XYZ file of C-alpha atoms in Angstrom:
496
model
C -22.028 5.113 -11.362
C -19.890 2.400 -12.820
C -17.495 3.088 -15.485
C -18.572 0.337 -17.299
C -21.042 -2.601 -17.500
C -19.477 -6.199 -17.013
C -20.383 -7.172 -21.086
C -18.129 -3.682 -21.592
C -15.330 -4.869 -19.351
C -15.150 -8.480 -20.939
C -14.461 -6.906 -24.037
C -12.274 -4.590 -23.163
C -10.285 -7.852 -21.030
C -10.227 -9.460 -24.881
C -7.899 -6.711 -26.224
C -5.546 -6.383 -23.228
C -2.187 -7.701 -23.447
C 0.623 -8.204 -21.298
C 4.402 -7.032 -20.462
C 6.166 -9.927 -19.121
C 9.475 -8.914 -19.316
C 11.777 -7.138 -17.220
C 12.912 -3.321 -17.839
C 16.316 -2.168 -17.325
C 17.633 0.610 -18.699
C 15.137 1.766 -20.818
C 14.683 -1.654 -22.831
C 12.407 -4.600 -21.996
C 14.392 -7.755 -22.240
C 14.210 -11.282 -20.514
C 15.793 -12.297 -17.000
C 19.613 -12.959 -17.150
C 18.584 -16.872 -16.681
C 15.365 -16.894 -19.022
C 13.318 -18.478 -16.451
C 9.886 -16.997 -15.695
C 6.967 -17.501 -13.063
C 2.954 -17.680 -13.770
C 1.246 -14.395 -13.011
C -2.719 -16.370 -11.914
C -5.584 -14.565 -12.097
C -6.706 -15.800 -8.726
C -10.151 -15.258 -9.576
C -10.266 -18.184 -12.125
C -6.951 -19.808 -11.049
C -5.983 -19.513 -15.111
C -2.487 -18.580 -16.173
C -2.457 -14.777 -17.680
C 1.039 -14.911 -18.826
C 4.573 -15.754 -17.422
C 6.379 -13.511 -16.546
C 10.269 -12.696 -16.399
C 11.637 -14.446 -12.996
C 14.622 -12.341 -12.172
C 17.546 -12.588 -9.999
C 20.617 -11.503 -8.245
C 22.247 -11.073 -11.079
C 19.458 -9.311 -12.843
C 19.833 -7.254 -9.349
C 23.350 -6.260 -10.731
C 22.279 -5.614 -14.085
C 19.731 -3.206 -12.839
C 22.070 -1.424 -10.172
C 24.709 -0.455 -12.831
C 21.986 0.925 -14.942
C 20.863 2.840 -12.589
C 24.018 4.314 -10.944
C 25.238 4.738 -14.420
C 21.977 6.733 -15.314
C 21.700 9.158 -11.424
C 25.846 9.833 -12.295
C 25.172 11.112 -15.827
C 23.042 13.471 -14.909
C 20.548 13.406 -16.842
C 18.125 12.788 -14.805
C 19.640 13.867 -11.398
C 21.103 17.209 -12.272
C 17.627 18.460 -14.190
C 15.624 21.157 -12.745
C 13.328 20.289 -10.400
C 10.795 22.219 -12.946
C 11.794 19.914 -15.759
C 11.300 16.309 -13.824
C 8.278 17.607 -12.859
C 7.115 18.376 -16.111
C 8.351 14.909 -17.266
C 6.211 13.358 -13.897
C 3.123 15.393 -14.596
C 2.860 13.662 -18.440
C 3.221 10.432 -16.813
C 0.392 10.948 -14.334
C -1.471 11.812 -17.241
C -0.483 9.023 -19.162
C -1.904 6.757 -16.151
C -5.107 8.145 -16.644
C -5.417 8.050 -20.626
C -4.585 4.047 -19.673
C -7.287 4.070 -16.945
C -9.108 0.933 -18.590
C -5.913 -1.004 -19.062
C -4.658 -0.518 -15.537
C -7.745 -1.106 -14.035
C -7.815 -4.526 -15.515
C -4.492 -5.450 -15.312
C -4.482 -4.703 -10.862
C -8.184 -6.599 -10.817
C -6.896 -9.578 -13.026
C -3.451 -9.833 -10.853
C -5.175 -9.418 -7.464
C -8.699 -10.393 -7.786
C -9.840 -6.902 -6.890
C -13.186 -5.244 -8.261
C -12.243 -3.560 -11.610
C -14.660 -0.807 -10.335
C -12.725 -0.165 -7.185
C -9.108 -0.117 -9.691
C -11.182 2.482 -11.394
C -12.856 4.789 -9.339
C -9.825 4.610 -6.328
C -6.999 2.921 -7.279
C -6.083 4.357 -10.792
C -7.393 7.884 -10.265
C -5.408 7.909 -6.462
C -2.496 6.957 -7.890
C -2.509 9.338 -11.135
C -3.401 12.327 -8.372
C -0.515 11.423 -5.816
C 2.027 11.250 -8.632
C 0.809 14.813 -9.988
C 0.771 16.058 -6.460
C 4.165 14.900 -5.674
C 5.317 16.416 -8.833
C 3.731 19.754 -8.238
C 5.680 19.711 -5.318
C 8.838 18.835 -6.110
C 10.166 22.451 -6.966
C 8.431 24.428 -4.353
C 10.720 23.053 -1.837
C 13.529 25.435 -0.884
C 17.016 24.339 0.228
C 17.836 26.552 4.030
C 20.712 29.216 4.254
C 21.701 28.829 8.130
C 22.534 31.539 10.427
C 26.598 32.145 11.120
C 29.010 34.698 11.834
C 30.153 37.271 9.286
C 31.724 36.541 6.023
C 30.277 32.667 6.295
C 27.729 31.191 4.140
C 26.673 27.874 5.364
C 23.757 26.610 3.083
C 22.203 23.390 3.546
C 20.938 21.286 0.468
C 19.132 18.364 0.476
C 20.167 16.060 -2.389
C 19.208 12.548 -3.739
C 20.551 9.446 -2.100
C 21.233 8.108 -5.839
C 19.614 4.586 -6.402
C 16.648 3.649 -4.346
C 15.188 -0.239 -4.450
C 11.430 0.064 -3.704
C 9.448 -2.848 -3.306
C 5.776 -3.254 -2.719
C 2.973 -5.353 -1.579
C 0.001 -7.110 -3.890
C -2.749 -5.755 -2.447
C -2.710 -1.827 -4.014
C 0.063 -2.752 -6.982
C 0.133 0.423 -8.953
C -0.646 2.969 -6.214
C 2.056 1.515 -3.961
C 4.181 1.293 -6.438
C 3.826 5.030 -7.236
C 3.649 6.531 -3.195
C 7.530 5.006 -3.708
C 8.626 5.926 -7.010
C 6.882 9.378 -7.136
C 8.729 10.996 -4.415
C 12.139 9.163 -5.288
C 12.314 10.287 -9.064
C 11.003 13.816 -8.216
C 13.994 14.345 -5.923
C 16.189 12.905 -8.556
C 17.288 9.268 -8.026
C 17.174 6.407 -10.310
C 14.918 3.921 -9.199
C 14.673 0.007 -9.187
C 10.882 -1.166 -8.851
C 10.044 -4.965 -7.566
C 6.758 -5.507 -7.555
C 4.871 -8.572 -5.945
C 5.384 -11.908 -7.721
C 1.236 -12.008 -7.133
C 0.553 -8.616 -9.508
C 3.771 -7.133 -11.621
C 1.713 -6.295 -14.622
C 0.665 -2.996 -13.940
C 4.114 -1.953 -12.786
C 5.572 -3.326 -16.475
C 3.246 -1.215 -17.630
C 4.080 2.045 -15.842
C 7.750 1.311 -17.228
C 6.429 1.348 -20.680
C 4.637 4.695 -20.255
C 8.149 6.265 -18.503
C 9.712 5.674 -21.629
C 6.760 8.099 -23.259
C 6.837 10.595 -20.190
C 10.536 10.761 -21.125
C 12.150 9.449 -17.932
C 15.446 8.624 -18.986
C 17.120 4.923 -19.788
C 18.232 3.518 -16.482
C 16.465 5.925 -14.046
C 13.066 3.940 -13.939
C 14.053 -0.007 -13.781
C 10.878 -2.701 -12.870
C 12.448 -6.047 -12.518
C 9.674 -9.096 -11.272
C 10.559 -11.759 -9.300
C 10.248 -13.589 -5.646
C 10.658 -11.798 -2.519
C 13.236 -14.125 -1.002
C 15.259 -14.237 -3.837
C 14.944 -10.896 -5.657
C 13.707 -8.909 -2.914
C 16.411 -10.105 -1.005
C 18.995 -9.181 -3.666
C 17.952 -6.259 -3.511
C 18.101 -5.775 0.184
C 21.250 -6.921 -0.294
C 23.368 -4.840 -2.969
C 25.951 -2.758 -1.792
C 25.165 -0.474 -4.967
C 21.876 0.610 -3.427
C 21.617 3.412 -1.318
C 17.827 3.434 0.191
C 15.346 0.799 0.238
C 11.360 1.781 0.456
C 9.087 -1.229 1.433
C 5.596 -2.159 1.971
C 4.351 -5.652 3.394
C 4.441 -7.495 6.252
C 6.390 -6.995 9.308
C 8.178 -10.700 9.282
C 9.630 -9.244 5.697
C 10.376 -5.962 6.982
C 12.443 -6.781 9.762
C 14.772 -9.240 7.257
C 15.344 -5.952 4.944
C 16.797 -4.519 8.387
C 19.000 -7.582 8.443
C 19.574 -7.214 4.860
C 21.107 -3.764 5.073
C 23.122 -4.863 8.270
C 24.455 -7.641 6.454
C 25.428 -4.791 3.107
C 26.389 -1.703 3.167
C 23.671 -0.192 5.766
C 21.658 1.189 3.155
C 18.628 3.265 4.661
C 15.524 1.161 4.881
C 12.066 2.883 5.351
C 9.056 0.470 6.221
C 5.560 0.305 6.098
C 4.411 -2.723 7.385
C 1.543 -4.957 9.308
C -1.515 -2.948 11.037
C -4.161 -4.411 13.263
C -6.281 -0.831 13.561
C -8.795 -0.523 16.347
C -12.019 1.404 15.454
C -13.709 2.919 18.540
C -17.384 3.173 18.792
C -18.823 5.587 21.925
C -21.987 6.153 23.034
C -21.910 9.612 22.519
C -22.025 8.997 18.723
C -25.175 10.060 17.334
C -24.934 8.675 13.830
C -24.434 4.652 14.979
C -25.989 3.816 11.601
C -23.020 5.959 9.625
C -20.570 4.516 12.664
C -21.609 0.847 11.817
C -21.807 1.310 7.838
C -18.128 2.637 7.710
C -17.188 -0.244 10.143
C -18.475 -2.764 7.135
C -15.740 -0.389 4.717
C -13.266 -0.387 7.181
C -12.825 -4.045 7.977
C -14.247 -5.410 4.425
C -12.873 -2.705 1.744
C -10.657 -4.261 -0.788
C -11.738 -8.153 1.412
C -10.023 -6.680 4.317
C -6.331 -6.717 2.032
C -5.492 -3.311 3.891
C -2.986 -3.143 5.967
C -4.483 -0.387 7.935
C -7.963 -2.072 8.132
C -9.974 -1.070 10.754
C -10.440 -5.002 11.954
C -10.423 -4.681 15.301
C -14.334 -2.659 16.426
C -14.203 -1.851 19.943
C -18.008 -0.850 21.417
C -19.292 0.788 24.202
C -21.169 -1.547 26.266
C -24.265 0.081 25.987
C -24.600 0.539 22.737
C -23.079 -2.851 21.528
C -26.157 -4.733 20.722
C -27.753 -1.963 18.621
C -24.327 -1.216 16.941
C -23.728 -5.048 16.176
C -27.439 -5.330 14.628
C -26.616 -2.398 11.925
C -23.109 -3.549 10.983
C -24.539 -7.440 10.659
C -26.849 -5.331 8.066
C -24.115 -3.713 6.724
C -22.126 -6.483 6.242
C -24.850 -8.375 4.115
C -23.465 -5.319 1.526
C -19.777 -6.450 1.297
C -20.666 -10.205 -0.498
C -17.437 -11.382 -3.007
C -18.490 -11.683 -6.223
C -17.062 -11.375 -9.745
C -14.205 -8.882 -10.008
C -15.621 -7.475 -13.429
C -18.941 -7.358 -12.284
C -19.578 -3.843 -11.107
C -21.965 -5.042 -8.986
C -19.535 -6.988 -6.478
C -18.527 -5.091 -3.823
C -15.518 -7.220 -3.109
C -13.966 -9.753 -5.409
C -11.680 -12.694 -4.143
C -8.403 -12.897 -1.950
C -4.741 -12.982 -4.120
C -4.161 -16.453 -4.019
C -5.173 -19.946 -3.262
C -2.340 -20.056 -0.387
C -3.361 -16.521 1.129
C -7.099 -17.993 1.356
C -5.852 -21.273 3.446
C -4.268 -18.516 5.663
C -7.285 -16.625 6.397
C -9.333 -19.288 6.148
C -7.069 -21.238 9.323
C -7.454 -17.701 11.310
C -11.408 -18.112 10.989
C -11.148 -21.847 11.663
C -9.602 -21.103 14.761
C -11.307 -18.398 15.822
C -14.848 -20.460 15.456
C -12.882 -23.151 18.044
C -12.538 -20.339 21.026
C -14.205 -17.073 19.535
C -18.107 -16.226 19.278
C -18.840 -16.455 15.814
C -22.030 -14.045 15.192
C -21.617 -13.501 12.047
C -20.484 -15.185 8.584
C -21.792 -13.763 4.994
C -22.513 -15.805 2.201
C -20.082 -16.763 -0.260
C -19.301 -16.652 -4.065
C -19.139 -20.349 -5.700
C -16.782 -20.465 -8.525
C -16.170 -24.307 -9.127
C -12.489 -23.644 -10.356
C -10.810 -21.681 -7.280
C -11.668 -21.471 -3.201
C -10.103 -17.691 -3.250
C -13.375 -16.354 -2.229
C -13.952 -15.349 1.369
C -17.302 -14.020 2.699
C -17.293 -11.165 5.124
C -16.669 -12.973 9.270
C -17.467 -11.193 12.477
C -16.190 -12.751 15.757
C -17.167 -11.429 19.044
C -14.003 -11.343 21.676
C -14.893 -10.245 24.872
C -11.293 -9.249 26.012
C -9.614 -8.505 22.604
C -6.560 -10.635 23.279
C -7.565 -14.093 20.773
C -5.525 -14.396 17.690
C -8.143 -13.473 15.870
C -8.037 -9.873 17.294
C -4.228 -9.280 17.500
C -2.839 -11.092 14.255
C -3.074 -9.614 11.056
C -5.500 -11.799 9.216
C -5.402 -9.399 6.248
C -9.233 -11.111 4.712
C -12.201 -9.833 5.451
C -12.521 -10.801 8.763
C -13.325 -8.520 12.152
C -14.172 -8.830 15.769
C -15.723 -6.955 18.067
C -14.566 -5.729 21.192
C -17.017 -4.656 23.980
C -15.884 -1.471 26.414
C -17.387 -0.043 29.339
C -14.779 3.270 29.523
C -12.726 5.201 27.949
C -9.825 4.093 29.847
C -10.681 0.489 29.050
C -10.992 1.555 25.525
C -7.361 2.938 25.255
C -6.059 0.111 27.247
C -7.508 -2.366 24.122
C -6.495 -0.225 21.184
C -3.044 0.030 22.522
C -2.568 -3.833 23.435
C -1.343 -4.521 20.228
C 2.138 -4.838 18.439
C 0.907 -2.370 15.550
C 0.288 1.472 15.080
C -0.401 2.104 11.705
C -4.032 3.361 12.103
C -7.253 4.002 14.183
C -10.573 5.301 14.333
C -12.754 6.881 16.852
C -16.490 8.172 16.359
C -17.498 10.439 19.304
C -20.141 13.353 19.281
C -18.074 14.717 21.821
C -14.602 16.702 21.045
C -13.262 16.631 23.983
C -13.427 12.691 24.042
C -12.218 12.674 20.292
C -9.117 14.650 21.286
C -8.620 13.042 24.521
C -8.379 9.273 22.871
C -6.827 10.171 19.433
C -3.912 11.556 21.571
C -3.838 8.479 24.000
C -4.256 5.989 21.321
C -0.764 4.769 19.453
C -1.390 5.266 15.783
C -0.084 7.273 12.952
C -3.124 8.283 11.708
C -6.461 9.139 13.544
C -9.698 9.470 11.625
C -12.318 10.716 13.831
C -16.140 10.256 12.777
C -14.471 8.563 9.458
C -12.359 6.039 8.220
C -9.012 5.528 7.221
C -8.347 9.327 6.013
C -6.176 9.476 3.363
C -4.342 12.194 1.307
C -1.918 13.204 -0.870
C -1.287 16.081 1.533
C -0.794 13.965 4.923
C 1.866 11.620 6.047
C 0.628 8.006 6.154
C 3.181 5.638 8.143
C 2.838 3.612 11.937
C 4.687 3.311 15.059
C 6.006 0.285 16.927
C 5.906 -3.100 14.673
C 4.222 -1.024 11.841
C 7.579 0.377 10.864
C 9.087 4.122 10.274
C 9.499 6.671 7.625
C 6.015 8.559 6.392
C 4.518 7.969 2.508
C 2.727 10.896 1.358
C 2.855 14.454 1.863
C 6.419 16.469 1.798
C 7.488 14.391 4.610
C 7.924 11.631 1.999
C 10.870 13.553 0.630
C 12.983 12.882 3.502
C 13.658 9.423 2.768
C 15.121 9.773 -0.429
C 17.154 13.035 0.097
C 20.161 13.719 2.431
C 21.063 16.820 3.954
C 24.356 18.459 2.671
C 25.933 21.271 4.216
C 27.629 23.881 2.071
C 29.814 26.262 4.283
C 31.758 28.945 2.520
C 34.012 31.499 4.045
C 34.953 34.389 2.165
């Protein structure tokens, strides 16, 4: 059921307003130079607001705000009991603003307000009250020694994290970073895409309400190559957390080689096979998930299932119910809860996708291509695209497209099947529907991916670490494993 009717969200869009300005410690205030960007709603191509454009010096202003605030204490040296507490009103707070952050993701990102409702808002609200409920159930270790020695081991914040995150989830990345880095007690500098800062300025203004201290929550806008790389670059940060793509991730490795070799902890590109045996009974639940997987969010996940490998035998009925399927996942308005996807971020992230389909149609079967929205002002809208690719090794099956775009793969064994899912530079995610458990087992152990959802897609919780292997990058979000990256392990060893 939708949460509202389009008529209901249009009005609700008319009362909305906008943070554009940076937050550092505790105060909203304008970029050191006064120069600001356009924040686009992509869906209309019209200017929402501008926004403060920060730099490397804002960088610095930030990064003494924050040290200043983790070395006074007040934040750091509370009681894991009392941050949580603090954490839990701000989860709530994201809820009681449900409407507002719904709007503000769909407007920046061209999302369906329905999905910001129902998933995003509601996901991230739940990981941030999870993460807080955690926070002081976790128990520092005494280890064993000889007599009359007390070695303890503590684990302790890292001090000021930089976390920056991608435009395709803005608030609930931004929160499966900041959650688990202000629960363990650092002060935290927040950069989210140039494409969709507005929720994030208005998490910051909520902190202030939760009573998160000035300086230990900072959100500072701006471009990844200037203040992303700032960032990346400041000797006064400690850890950096990032989400995006793999090209970016591997220059915040540079970055930190370059500074003061900083931690970094990435999550980036994914090119996630979804394996379809004959032995699965329910094709018709295999092929409708497939649509989800691939199409979900128009295919702006970087864990997508995109790549749909098929058993031989079953290919032609399988691709007959997910062409059905796919007639389901048309763009359309993003505050029309009807639309099941909305549009792409930008005008320059739809000539991307749209070269990848171009060039797929040159060398690729093309057996399938959706209809499309017309909006007169923008091209941002992509239709659901199915390429058949009988060996899995075109572009279109090993690049992240990141658009709602998939190809199938046809497999006559399992063997072959693993061979495919593996012959890729990514591990982030897979799938695998099989009747049979001992397959399931067999081919979620052989296949290279940090999560496996078997007979389902893309399995998610607050509970579970979510994070690849190989060009995918390292370090787990989620779960108490996300605690490790911004804690270190001090040892304590008294002799008496």
């Amino acid at each position: 059921m939708s949460r509202h009717s389009n008529k209901e969200w249009l009005d609700i869009k008319k009362n909305l307003s906008f943070h554009n300005q940076a937050f550092i410690g505790g105060k909203f205030c304008n970029s050191v130079s006064s120069e600001t960007f356009e924040c686009i709603n992509p869906s209309t191509g019209k200017i929402l607001t501008k926004v403060a454009n920060c730099s490397e010096q804002d960088v610095k202003k930030a990064v003494k705000c924050a040290r200043a605030a983790f070395e006074n204490g007040n934040w750091s040296d509370l009681s894991p009991t009392e941050r949580k507490s603090r954490l839990l009103k701000l989860s709530n707070l994201i809820m009681d603003n449900i409407d507002e952050f719904s709007l503000l993701d769909s407007l920046d990102m061209g999302k369906p307000v329905e999905d910001c409702a129902a998933i995003d808002v509601p996901g991230a609200s739940g990981i941030l009250q999870w993460t807080a409920e955690a926070i002081d159930k976790i128990s520092d270790e005494i280890s064993p020694t000889e007599k009359r020695n007390l070695a303890m081991v503590k684990r302790v914040p890292l001090g000021v994290v930089g976390a920056v995150v991608p435009w395709n989830f803005p608030l609930d990345m931004a929160i499966w970073k900041c959650a688990p880095a202000l629960a363990t007690g650092n002060s935290v500098i927040l950069k989210p895409a140039e494409q969709s800062p507005l929720s994030a300025l208005k998490l910051a203004e909520l902190s202030i309400e939760a009573g998160i201290p000035d300086g230990v929550f900072n959100v500072l806008p701006g471009y990844g190559h200037v203040t992303g790389k700032a960032i990346g670059m400041n000797y006064g940060i400690d850890c950096v957390a990032f989400t995006g793509s793999t090209e970016i991730g591997k220059k915040f490795l540079e970055y930190s080689s370059m500074s003061n070799m900083k931690q970094i902890w990435l999550e980036c590109g994914g090119k996630s096979p979804n394996i379809i045996f004959n032995s699965c009974k329910k094709l018709e639940e295999a092929a409708s998930m497939a649509a989800q997987g691939a199409f979900f969010n128009q295919g702006e996940v970087c864990s997508a299932n995109s790549r749909i490998l098929v058993q031989n035998n079953i290919a032609e009925d399988f691709i007959d119910l997910l062409m059905k399927k796919s007639d389901n996942w048309l763009p359309g308005d993003p505050l029309n809860p009807l639309s099941k996807i909305g549009c792409v971020v930008s005008e320059e992230h739809a000539k991307k996708v749209n070269k990848f389909i171009d060039k797929a149609k040159l060398d690729t079967d093309l057996i399938y291509e959706g209809k499309n929205f017309s909006h007169s002002n923008v091209n941002t809208f992509i239709a659901p695209t199915i390429f058949k690719d009988n060996d899995g090794n075109k572009e279109i099956s090993q690049d992240e497209v990141f658009g709602p775009v998939a190809s199938i793969i046809p497999f006559d064994t399992q063997e072959e099947a693993i061979s495919i899912a593996n012959n890729t530079n990514y591990g982030l995610a897979a799938s695998v529907w099989s009747d049979d458990l001992s397959e399931a087992h067999f081919v979620a152990d052989k296949v290279h991916a940090g999560t496996i959802s078997v007979n389902s897609m893309d399995a998610l919780s607050p509970m579970t670490p979510f994070g690849g292997f190989k060009e995918s990058g390292f370090g787990k979000d989620l779960s108490l494993h996300s605690f490790d990256k911004y804690t270190g392990l001090k040892t304590v060893w008294v002799k008496y």
